[in-house]
Coordinates of C-alpha atoms and ligand atoms in Angstrom, one line a residue:
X1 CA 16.8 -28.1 -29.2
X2 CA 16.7 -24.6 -30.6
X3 CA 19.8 -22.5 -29.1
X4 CA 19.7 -18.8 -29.3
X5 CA 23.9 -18.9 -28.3
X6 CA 26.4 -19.1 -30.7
X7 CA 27.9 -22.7 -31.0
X8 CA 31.4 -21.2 -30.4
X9 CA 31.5 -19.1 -27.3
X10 CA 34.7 -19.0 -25.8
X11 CA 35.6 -18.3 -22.2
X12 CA 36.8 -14.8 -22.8
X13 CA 34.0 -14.2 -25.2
X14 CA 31.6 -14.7 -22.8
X15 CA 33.8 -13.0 -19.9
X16 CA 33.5 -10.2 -22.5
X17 CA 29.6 -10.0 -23.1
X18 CA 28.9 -9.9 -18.9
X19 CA 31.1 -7.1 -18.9
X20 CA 29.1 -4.9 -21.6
X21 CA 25.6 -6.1 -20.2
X22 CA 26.1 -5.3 -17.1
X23 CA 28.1 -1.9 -17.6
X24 CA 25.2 -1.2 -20.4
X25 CA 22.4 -1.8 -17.4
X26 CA 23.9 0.1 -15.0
X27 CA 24.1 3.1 -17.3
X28 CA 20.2 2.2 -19.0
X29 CA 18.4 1.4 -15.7
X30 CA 17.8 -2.1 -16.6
X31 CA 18.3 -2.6 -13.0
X32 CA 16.0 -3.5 -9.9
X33 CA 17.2 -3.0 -6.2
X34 CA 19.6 -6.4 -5.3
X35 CA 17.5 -9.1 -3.4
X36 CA 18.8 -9.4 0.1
X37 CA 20.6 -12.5 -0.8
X38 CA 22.9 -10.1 -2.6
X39 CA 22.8 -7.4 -0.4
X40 CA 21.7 -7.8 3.1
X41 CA 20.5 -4.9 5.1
X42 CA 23.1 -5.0 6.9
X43 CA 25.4 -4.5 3.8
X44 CA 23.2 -1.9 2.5
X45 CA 21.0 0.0 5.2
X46 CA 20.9 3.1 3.2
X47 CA 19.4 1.6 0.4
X48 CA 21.5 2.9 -2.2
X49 CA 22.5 -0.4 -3.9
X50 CA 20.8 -1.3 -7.8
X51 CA 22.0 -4.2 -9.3
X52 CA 21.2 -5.4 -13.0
X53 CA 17.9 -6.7 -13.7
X54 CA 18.5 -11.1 -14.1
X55 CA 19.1 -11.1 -18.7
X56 CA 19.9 -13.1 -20.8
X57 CA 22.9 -12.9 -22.9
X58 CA 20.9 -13.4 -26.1
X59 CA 18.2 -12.3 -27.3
X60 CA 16.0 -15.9 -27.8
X61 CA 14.9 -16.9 -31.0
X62 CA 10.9 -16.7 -31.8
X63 CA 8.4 -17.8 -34.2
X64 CA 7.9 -14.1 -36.2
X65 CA 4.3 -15.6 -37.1
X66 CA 3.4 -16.6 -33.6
X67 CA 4.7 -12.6 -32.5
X68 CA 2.5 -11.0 -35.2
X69 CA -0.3 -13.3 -34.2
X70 CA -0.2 -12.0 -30.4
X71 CA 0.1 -8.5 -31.2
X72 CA -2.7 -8.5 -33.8
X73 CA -5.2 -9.5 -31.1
X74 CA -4.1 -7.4 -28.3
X75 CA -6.6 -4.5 -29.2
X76 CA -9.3 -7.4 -29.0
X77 CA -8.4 -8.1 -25.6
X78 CA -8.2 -4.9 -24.8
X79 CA -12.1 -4.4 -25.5
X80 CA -13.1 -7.8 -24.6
X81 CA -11.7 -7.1 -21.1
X82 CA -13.3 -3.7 -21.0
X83 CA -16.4 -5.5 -22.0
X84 CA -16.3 -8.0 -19.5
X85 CA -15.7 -5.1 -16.5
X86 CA -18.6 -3.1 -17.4
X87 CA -20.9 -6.1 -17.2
X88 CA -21.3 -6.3 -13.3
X89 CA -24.3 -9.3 -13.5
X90 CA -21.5 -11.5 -15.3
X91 CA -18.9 -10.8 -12.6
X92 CA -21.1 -10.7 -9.7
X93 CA -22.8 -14.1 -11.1
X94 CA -18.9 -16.0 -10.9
X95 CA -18.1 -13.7 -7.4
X96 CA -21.0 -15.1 -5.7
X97 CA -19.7 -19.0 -7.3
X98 CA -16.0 -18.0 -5.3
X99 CA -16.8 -15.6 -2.4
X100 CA -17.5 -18.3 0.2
X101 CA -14.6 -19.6 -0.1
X102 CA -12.4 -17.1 -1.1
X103 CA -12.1 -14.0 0.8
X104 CA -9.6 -11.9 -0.7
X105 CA -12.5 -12.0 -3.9
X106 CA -15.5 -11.7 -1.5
X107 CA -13.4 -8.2 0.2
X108 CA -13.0 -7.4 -3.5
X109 CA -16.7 -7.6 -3.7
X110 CA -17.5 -5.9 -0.8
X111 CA -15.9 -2.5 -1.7
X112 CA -17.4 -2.7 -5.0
X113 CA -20.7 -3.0 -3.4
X114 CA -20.3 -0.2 -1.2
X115 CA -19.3 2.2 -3.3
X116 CA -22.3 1.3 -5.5
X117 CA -24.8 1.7 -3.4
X118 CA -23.5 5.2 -3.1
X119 CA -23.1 5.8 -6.2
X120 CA -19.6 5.8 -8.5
X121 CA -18.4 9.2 -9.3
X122 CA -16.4 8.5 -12.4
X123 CA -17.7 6.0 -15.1
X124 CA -14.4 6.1 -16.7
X125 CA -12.2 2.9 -16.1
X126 CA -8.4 2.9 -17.6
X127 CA -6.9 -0.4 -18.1
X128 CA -3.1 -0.4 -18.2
X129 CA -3.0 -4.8 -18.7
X130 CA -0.6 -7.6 -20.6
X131 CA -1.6 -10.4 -21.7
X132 CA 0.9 -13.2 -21.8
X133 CA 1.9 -16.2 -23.9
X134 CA 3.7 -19.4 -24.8
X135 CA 4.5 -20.7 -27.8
X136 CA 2.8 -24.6 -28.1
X137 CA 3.4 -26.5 -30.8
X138 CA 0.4 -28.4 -32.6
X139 CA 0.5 -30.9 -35.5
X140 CA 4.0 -29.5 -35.9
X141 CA 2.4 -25.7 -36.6
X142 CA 3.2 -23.5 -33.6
X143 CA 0.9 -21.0 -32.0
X144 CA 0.5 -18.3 -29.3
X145 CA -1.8 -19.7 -26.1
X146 CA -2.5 -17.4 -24.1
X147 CA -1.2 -18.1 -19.8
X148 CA -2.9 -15.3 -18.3
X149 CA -4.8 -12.5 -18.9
X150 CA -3.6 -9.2 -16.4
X151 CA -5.4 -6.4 -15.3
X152 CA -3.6 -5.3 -12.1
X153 CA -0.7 -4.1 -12.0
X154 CA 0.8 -5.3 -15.3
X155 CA 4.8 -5.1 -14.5
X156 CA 8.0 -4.9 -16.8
X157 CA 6.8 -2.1 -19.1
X158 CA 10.0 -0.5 -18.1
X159 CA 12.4 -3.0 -17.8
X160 CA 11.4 -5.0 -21.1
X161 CA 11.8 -1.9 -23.3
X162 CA 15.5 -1.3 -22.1
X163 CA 16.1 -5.3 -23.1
X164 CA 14.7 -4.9 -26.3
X165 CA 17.3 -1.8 -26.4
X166 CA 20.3 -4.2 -24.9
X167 CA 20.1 -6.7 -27.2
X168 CA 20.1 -4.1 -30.0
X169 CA 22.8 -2.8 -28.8
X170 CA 24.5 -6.0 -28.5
X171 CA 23.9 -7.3 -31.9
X172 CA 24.8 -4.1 -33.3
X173 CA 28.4 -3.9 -31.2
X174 CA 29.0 -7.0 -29.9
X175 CA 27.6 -9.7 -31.3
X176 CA 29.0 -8.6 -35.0
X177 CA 33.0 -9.2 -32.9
X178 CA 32.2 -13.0 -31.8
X179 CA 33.9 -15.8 -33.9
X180 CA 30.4 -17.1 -35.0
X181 CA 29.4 -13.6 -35.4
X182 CA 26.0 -12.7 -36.2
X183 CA 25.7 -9.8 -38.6
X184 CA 21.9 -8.9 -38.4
X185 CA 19.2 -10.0 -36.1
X186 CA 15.4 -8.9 -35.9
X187 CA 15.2 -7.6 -32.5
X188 CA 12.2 -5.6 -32.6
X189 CA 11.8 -2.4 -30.1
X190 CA 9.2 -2.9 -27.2
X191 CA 7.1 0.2 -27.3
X192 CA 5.8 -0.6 -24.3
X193 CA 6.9 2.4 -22.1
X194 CA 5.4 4.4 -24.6
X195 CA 2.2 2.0 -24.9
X196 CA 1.5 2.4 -20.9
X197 CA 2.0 6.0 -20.8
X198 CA -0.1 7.1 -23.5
X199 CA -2.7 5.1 -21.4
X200 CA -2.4 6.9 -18.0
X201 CA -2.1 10.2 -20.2
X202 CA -5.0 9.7 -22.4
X203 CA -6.6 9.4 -19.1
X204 CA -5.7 12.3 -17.2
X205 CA -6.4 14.3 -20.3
X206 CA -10.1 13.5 -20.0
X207 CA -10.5 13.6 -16.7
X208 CA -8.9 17.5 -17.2
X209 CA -11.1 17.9 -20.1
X210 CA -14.7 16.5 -18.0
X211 CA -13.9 18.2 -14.5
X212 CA -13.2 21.8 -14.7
X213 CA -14.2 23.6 -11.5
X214 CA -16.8 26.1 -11.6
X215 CA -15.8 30.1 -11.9
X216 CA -14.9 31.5 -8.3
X217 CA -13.8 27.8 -6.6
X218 CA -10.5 26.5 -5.7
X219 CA -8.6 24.5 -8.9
X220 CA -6.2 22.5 -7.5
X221 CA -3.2 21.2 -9.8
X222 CA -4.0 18.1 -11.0
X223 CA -1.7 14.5 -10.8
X224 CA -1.5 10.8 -11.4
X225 CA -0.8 9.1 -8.3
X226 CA 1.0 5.7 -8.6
X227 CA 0.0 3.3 -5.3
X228 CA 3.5 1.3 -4.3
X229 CA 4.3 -1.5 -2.3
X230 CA 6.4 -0.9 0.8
X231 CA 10.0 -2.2 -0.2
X232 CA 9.4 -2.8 -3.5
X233 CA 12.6 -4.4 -5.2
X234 CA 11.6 -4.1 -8.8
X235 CA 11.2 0.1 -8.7
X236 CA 13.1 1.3 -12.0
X237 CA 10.7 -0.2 -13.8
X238 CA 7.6 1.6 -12.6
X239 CA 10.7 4.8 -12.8
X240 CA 11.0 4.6 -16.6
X241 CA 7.1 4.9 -16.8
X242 CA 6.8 7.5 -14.4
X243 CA 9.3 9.3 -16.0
X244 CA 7.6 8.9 -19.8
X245 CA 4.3 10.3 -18.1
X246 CA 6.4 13.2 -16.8
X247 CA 7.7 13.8 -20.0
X248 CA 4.4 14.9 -21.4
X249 CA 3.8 18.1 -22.7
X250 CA 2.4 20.2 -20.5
X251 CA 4.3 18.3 -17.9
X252 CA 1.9 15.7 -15.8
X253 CA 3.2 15.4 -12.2
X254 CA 3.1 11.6 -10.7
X255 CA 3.8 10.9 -7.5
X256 CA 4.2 7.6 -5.9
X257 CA 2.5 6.6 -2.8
X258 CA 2.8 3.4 -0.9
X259 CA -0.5 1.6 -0.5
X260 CA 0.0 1.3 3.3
X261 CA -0.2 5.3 3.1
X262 CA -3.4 6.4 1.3
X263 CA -5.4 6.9 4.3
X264 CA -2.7 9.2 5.6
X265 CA -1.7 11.4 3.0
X266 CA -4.9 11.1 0.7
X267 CA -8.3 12.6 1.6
X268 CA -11.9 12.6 -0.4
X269 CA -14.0 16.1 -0.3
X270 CA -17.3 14.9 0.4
X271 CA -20.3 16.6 -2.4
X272 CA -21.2 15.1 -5.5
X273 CA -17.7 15.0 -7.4
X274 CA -15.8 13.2 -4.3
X275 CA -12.8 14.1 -5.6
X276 CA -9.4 12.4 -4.3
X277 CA -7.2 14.7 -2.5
X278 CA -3.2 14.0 -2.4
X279 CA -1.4 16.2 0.3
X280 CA 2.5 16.3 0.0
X281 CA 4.2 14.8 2.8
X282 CA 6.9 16.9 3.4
X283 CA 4.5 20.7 3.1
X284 CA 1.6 20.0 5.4
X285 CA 2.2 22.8 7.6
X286 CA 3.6 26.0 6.0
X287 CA 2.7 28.2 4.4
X288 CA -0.3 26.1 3.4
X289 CA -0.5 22.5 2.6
X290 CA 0.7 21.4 -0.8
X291 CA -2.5 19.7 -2.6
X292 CA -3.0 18.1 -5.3
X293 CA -6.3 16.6 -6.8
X294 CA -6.1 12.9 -8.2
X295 CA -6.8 12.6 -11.6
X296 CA -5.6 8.5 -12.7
X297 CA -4.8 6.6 -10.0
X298 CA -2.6 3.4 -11.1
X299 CA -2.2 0.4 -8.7
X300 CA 1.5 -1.7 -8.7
X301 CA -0.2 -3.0 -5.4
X302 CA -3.2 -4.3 -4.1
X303 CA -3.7 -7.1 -6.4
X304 CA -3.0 -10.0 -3.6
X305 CA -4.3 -10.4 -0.4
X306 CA -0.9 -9.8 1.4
X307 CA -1.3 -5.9 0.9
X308 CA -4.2 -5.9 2.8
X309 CA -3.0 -6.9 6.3
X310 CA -5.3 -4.9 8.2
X311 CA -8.8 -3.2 8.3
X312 CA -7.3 0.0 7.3
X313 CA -5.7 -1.5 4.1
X314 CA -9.6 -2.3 3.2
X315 CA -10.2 1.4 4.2
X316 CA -7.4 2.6 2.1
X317 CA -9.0 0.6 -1.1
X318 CA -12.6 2.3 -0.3
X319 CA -11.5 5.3 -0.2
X320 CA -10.1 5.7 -3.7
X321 CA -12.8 3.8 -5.6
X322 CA -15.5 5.6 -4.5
X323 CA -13.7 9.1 -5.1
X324 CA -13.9 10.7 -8.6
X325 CA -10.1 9.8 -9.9
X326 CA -10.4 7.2 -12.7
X327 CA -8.8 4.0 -11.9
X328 CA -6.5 1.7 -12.6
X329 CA -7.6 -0.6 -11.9
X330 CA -11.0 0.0 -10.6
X331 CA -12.1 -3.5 -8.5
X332 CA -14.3 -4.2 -11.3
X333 CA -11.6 -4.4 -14.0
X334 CA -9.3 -6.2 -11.4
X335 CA -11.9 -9.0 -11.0
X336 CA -11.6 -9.2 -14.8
X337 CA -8.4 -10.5 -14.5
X338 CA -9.7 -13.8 -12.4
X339 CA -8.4 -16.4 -13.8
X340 CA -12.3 -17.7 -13.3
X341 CA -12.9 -15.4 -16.2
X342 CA -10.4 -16.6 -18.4
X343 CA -12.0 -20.2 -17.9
X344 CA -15.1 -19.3 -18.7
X345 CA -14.2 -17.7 -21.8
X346 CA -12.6 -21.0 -22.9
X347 CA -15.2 -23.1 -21.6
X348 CA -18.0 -21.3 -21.8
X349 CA -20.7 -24.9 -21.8
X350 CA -21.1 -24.4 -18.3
X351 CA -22.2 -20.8 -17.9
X352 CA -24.8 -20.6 -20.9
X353 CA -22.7 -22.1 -23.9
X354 CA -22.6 -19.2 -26.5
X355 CA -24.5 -16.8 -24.9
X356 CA -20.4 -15.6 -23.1
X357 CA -19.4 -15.4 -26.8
X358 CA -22.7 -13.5 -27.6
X359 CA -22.4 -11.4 -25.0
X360 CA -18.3 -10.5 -25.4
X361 CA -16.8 -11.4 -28.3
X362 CA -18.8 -10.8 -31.2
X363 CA -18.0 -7.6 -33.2
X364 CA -14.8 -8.3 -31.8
X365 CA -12.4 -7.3 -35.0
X366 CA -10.3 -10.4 -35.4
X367 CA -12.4 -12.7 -33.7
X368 CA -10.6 -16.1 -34.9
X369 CA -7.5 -15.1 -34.0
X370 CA -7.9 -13.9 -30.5
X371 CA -10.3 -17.3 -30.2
X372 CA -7.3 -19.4 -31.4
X373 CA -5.1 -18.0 -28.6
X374 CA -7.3 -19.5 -26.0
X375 CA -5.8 -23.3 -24.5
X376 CA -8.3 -25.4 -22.6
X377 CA -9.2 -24.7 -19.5
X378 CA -11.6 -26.4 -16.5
X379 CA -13.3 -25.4 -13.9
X380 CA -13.3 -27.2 -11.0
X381 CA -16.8 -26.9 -9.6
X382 CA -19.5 -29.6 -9.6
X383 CA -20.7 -29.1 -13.0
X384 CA -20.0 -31.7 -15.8
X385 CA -17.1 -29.9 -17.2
X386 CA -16.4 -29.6 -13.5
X387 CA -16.7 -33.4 -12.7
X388 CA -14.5 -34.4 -15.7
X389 CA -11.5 -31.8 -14.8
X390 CA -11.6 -33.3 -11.2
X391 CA -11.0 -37.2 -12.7
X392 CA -7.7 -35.7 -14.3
X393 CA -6.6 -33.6 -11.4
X394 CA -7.0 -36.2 -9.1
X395 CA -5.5 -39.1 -11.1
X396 CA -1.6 -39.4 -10.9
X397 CA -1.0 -40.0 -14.3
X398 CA -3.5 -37.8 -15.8
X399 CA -2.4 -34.8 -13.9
X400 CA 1.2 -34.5 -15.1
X401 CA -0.6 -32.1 -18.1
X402 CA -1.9 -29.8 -16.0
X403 CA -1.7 -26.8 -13.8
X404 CA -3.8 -26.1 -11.2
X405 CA -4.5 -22.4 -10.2
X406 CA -6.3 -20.1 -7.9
X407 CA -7.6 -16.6 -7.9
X408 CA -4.5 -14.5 -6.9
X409 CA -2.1 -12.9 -9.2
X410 CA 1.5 -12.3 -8.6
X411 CA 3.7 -15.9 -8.7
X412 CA 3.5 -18.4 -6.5
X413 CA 0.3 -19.4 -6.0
X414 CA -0.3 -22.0 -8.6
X415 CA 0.1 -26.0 -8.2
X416 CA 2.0 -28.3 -10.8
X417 CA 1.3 -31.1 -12.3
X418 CA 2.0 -34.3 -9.3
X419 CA 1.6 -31.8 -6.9
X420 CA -2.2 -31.7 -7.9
X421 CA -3.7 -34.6 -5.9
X422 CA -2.0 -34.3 -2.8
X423 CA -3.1 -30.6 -2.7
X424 CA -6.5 -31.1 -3.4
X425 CA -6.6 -34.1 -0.7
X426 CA -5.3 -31.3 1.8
X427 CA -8.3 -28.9 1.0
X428 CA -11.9 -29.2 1.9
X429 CA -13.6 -30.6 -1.6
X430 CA -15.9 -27.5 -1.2
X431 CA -12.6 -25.2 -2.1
X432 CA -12.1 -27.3 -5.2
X433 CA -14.7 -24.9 -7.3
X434 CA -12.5 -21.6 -6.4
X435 CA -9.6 -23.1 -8.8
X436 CA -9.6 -23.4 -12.4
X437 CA -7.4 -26.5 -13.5
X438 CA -5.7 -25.6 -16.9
X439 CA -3.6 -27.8 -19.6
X440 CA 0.4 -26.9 -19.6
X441 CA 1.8 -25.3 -22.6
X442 CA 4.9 -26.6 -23.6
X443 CA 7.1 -24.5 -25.7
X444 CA 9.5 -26.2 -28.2
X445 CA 12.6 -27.0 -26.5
X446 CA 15.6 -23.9 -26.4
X447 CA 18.1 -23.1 -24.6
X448 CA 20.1 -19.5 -23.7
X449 CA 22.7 -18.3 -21.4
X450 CA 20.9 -16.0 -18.3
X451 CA 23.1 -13.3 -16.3
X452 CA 22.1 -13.2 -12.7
X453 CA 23.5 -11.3 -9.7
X454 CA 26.9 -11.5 -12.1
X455 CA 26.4 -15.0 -12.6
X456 CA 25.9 -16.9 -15.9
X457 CA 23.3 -19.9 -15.8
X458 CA 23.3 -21.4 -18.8
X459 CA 20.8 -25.0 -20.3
X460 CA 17.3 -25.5 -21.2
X461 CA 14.4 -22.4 -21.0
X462 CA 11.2 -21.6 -21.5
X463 CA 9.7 -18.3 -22.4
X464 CA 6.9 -16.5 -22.1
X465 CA 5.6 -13.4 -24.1
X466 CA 3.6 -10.6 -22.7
X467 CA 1.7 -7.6 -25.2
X468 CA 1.2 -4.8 -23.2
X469 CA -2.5 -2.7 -24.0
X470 CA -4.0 0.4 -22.8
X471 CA -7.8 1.1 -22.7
X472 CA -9.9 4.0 -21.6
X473 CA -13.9 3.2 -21.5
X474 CA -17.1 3.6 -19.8
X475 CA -20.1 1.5 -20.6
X476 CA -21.1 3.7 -23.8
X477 CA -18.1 3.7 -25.6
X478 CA -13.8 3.4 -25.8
X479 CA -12.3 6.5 -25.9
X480 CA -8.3 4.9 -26.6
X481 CA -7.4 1.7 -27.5
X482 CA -3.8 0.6 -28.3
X483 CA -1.8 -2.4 -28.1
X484 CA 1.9 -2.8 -28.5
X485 CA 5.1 -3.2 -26.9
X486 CA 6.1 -6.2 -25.6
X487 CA 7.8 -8.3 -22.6
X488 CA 9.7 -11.4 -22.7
X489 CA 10.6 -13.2 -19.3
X490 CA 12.7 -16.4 -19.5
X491 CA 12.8 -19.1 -16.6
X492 CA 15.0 -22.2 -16.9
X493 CA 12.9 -24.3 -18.3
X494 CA 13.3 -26.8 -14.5
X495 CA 11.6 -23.6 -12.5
X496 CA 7.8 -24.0 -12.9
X497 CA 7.3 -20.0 -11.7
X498 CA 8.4 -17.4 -14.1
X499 CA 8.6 -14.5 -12.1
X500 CA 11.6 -12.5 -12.5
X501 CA 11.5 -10.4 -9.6
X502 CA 11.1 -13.2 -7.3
X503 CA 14.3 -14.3 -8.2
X504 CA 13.0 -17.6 -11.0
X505 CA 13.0 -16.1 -14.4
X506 CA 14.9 -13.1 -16.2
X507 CA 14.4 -9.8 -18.8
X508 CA 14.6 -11.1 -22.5
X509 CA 13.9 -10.2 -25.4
X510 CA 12.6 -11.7 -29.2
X511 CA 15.1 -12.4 -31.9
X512 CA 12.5 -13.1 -35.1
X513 CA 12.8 -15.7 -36.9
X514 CA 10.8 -17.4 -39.9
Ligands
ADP1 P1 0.3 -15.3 -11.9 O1 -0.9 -14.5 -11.8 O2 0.8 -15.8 -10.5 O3 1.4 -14.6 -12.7 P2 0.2 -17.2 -14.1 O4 -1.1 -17.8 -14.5 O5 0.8 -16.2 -14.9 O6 -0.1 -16.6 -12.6 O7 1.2 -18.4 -13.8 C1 2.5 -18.2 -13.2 C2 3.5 -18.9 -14.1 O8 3.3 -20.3 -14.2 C3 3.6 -18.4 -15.5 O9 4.4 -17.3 -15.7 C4 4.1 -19.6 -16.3 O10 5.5 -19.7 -16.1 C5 3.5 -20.8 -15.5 N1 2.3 -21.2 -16.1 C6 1.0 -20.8 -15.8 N2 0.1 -21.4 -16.6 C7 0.8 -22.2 -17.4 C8 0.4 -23.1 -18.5 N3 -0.9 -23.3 -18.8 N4 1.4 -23.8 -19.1 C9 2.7 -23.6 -18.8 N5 3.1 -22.8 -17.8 C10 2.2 -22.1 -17.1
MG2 MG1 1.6 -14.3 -14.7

């Protein structure tokens, strides 16, 4: 068992640390709005409560070489998954495999469609994503595998740098006090406020740069629009980036704009350009309404099928990929991020053997590497691969390895391990191909102390690392590509979910060790 807390931690020690974490988060923003467990609305109907974000009093101890490893690769991903966007036959090929049966992917598909049979207006695509890892141990060497592969809505930019910053703190201030106290620890930054903004602002700047209105017509200001989700708990983070974008120089206004409110407070002029009209709520009428035109539109919603409870949610999703603001995501890119696509790339027998390869990762710099971060993964469909991964899910032994998952992002939606066989009995076997059945990674025993809701919870976790990337492309070329910062996000290691907003996992960070 590999602890990341000192041996010795008294009562009062510990009684100590709480105190300066959470009095350090309150003052950082390392905070997210309290879950109503905490604070009911009853307790709270103005909304004014924050409450620190769920940290752990330690920063956790990681394998330095299996960091560098999945930051190296990150500007590989970065183009692969560009790559993989711009090739529409590829995703319309595995779409057409899921759509039946899936219909959150085949509404996907159909605004795609639609707005290509009119015609795209902006051939730019931004890609703010994270890809995340675990650290599995083979023939007693350990290694970064790679768990998923985002495109949408890639969360914790914000939070995860003001850890990184905690945990500095700490083991510059506080740690140093303790009676086992630790004098120096390798806590890097995380960049990845930074990372993310130089991403949206990189695409604004070339949007600026490519769409300057004639002499004589109206220029309206231009703006990055962030699309929200209604009630969303985990809002300081998407803050600090908001904030870093703002920060540019000259200034780059963001607003925010919750998803169920596009079709109200968002318009497209019609003409060749289709440009994407924002109208301030609060100065429609007077003296003239406030307008702004989109330049970058960036999603934290939309990725699951839950934010599209009616027809006009659908509506809402047409009307910004067909106008001229460059997304992110644009539905192509978000399909990307199917965790069909991640299979394939692992697998890739059953579409073609190398021909995927061929066609995505060579010229990739660093090939090896990014190819060693991939675990094995199945598909569940009727091919061979297909007809072997269905003997393990369905067997009750052999299914203790795996996870079994479908195409939705967000937590919650995958199956574990015995869970397998009595799911897939519950399921028409014609649903079996729109899952992807995928060996568990298991991380080398550890253990930290996690602060939630002013609670310690202290035992056995398991962590998982996210590198956060920014890309700008259209199918000629990449005009930025960066990787860095990054995000770690504990979970006891008896929760099979990690998410930290949803209450299972919490904010960490990497103390590197050799
Ligand atoms: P989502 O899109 O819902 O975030 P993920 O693929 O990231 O889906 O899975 C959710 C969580 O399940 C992960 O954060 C991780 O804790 C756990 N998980 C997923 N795949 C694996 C795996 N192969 N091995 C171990 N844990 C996994
Ligand atoms: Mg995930």
């Amino acid at each position: 068992m590999v602890s990341s807390v000192p041996s010795s931690l008294s009562a009062q020690e510990r009684a100590h640390l709480v105190q300066a974490v959470k009095d350090w988060a309150a003052a950082n923003g390392l905070a997210i709005r309290p879950p109503p467990s905490i604070a009911s609305q009853d307790v709270d109907p103005a909304g004014a409560l924050a409450i620190h974000a769920p940290v752990t009093l330690f920063p956790s101890r990681f394998p330095r070489k299996c960091y560098n490893q999945a930051q190296s690769v990150q500007e590989s991903y970065n183009e692969l998954y560009a790559r993989i966007s711009s090739d529409e036959e590829f995703l319309s090929g595995l779409v057409s495999e899921l759509a039946d049966v899936d219909d959150f992917v085949a509404g996907l598909w159909k605004v795609h469609e639609k707005v290509k049979a009119e015609g795209y207006t902006q051939d730019l695509s931004l890609g703010l994503f994270r890809s995340d890892y675990m650290v599995h141990e083979h023939d007693s060497d350990l290694h970064v595998k790679q768990v998923e592969f985002n495109t949408i809505a890639s969360s914790f930019g914000g939070l995860s740098a003001q850890t990184a910053l905690l945990h500095r703190y700490l083991a510059e201030t506080e740690y140093p006090l303790l009676q086992q106290g630790w004098k120096e620890l390798d806590v890097p930054k995380s960049e990845s406020v930074e990372v993310l903004a130089r991403g949206i602002e990189a695409a604004f700047r070339e949007y600026v740069r490519a769409s300057n209105a004639p002499e004589g017509t109206v220029q309206r200001p231009r703006c990055v629009l962030f699309i929200t989700q209604t009630g969303e708990r985990n809002i300081f983070d998407q803050r600090h980036l908001e904030y870093q974008v703002e920060k540019s120089d000259p200034r780059i206004p963001v607003f925010r704009l919750p998803f169920a409110e596009v079709l109200e407070h968002t318009r497209v002029v019609e003409g060749a350009k289709r440009e994407l009209i924002y109208t301030l709520p609060w100065s429609r009428e007077w003296p003239q309404p406030s307008e702004y035109e989109v330049a970058v539109v960036y999603y934290r919603a939309g990725y699951g099928p839950g934010d599209y409870p009616t027809e006009e949610a659908w509506q809402a999703r047409y009307q910004i990929e067909r106008a001229s603001a460059i997304k992110c995501p644009t539905i192509l890119t978000q399909l990307a991020g199917m965790k069909k696509v991640q299979q394939v790339l692992a697998t890739p027998e059953d579409v073609g053997g190398s021909s995927i390869h061929g066609r995505f990762i060579t010229g990739l710099p660093d090939v090896s590497s990014l190819m060693g971060t991939f675990t094995n993964i199945y598909p569940m469909d009727t091919s061979p691969a297909g007809l072997e991964a269905r003997k393990k899910a369905t067997d009750a032994v052999l299914c203790q390895d795996y996870v079994l998952k479908p195409q939705r992002e967000g937590g919650g939606n995958n199956i574990y391990r015995s869970a397998i066989p009595d799911f897939l009995k519950s399921i028409p076997e014609t649903h079996w191909g729109s899952y992807i059945l995928m060996e568990l990674i298991t991380p080398p025993p550890a253990e930290n102390i996690i602060l939630r809701n002013g609670q310690l919870e202290e035992g056995g976790i398991i962590s998982e690392l996210g590198i956060y990337g920014t890309c700008l492309w259209n199918k000629e070329k990449v005009l930025h590509n960066e990787g860095g910062g990054y995000l770690l996000r504990t979970k006891g290691d008896k929760s099979e979910e990690g998410g930290v907003a949803a209450g299972f996992g919490c904010m960490d960070s990497v103390r590197l060790v050799d």
